[in-house]
Amino acid sequence: MKRFYSFLSVLIIPSTLFLYAWFPTGSPGGKTGSIGDEGATCISCHPGNPVQAQEGMITSDIPADGYIPGEKYMITATVTHPDITKAGFELTVENEDGDKLGGLAVSDADRTKLTNGDNALTHTEAGNVPDGNTNTWSMEWTAPETGSGPVKFYAAFNASVSKVYTIYTSNMMTSEQFASIGDDILASKLNVFPNPATNNVNINLPAGSEVRVISMLGKQVLSIEQSG
């Protein structure tokens, strides 16, 4: 019986060490706290202080009125924590259903790399070294195709003070930018009636034109093409 318990100890201790290990070369993936990642964060491997949600840790050069489909933007993730000795992160982008959208790309290969099937960015070993109390990572994101609607950036951060971990989560929402019909030459040739309308509306379109109706949630609900 004593030998049996000794054998169990040999099995259990290494497992515990593995689960609580630090990942100096980056997140294994799926730890951003997002819907698609089922809310999982770094705390599953780095237990300690409770997870803290904080605004403003993700920033970008995406315009205030939203992203333009297919355009490239710079995304920045930043964590600040007193006396940190190491700091890591993982970031992903999803729609409201948890589907990964757009394309993340490495812009600083020394400090960041792709993870989770190339659907997220994380730190490298060189990238977990902070500058004072702050660590910052930048990356490139290519916006998804037209009609993708609003997207949300999710990130989880691991701030370590001599292997005492504090996990932060943050997110940033952005909508899809649609060209205003008033700025389009089509506006002078488009006839919509009656205006205002109650239940039905008629649209006369010039040949070769297309009109898409987008809901307030950013989803395409109607597409009309006039071929001739």
mmCIF file of N, CA and C in Angstrom, residues 55 60 64 67 115 125 142 190 223:
data_model
loop_
_atom_site.group_PDB
_atom_site.id
_atom_site.type_symbol
_atom_site.label_atom_id
_atom_site.label_comp_id
_atom_site.label_asym_id
_atom_site.label_seq_id
_atom_site.Cartn_x
_atom_site.Cartn_y
_atom_site.Cartn_z
ATOM 1 N N GLU A 55 -10.027 48.537 -18.904
ATOM 2 C CA GLU A 55 -10.215 49.171 -20.204
ATOM 3 C C GLU A 55 -8.918 49.821 -20.674
ATOM 4 N N SER A 60 -5.530 51.174 -31.167
ATOM 5 C CA SER A 60 -5.304 50.961 -32.597
ATOM 6 C C SER A 60 -5.366 52.283 -33.343
ATOM 7 N N ALA A 64 -12.373 56.329 -35.888
ATOM 8 C CA ALA A 64 -13.487 56.307 -34.932
ATOM 9 C C ALA A 64 -14.776 55.793 -35.569
ATOM 10 N N TYR A 67 -13.631 50.304 -39.182
ATOM 11 C CA TYR A 67 -12.621 49.804 -40.113
ATOM 12 C C TYR A 67 -13.157 49.772 -41.538
ATOM 13 N N THR A 115 -0.086 32.382 -32.684
ATOM 14 C CA THR A 115 -0.434 31.194 -31.906
ATOM 15 C C THR A 115 -1.885 30.823 -32.201
ATOM 16 N N GLU A 125 9.958 34.891 -26.089
ATOM 17 C CA GLU A 125 10.755 34.978 -24.863
ATOM 18 C C GLU A 125 11.409 36.343 -24.727
ATOM 19 N N THR A 142 -5.439 42.859 -40.620
ATOM 20 C CA THR A 142 -6.131 43.143 -41.872
ATOM 21 C C THR A 142 -7.623 42.949 -41.653
ATOM 22 N N LEU A 190 -30.249 57.856 -57.559
ATOM 23 C CA LEU A 190 -31.066 56.927 -56.777
ATOM 24 C C LEU A 190 -32.393 57.569 -56.412
ATOM 25 N N SER A 223 -29.578 42.629 -50.245
ATOM 26 C CA SER A 223 -28.669 43.051 -51.309
ATOM 27 C C SER A 223 -29.459 43.099 -52.598
#
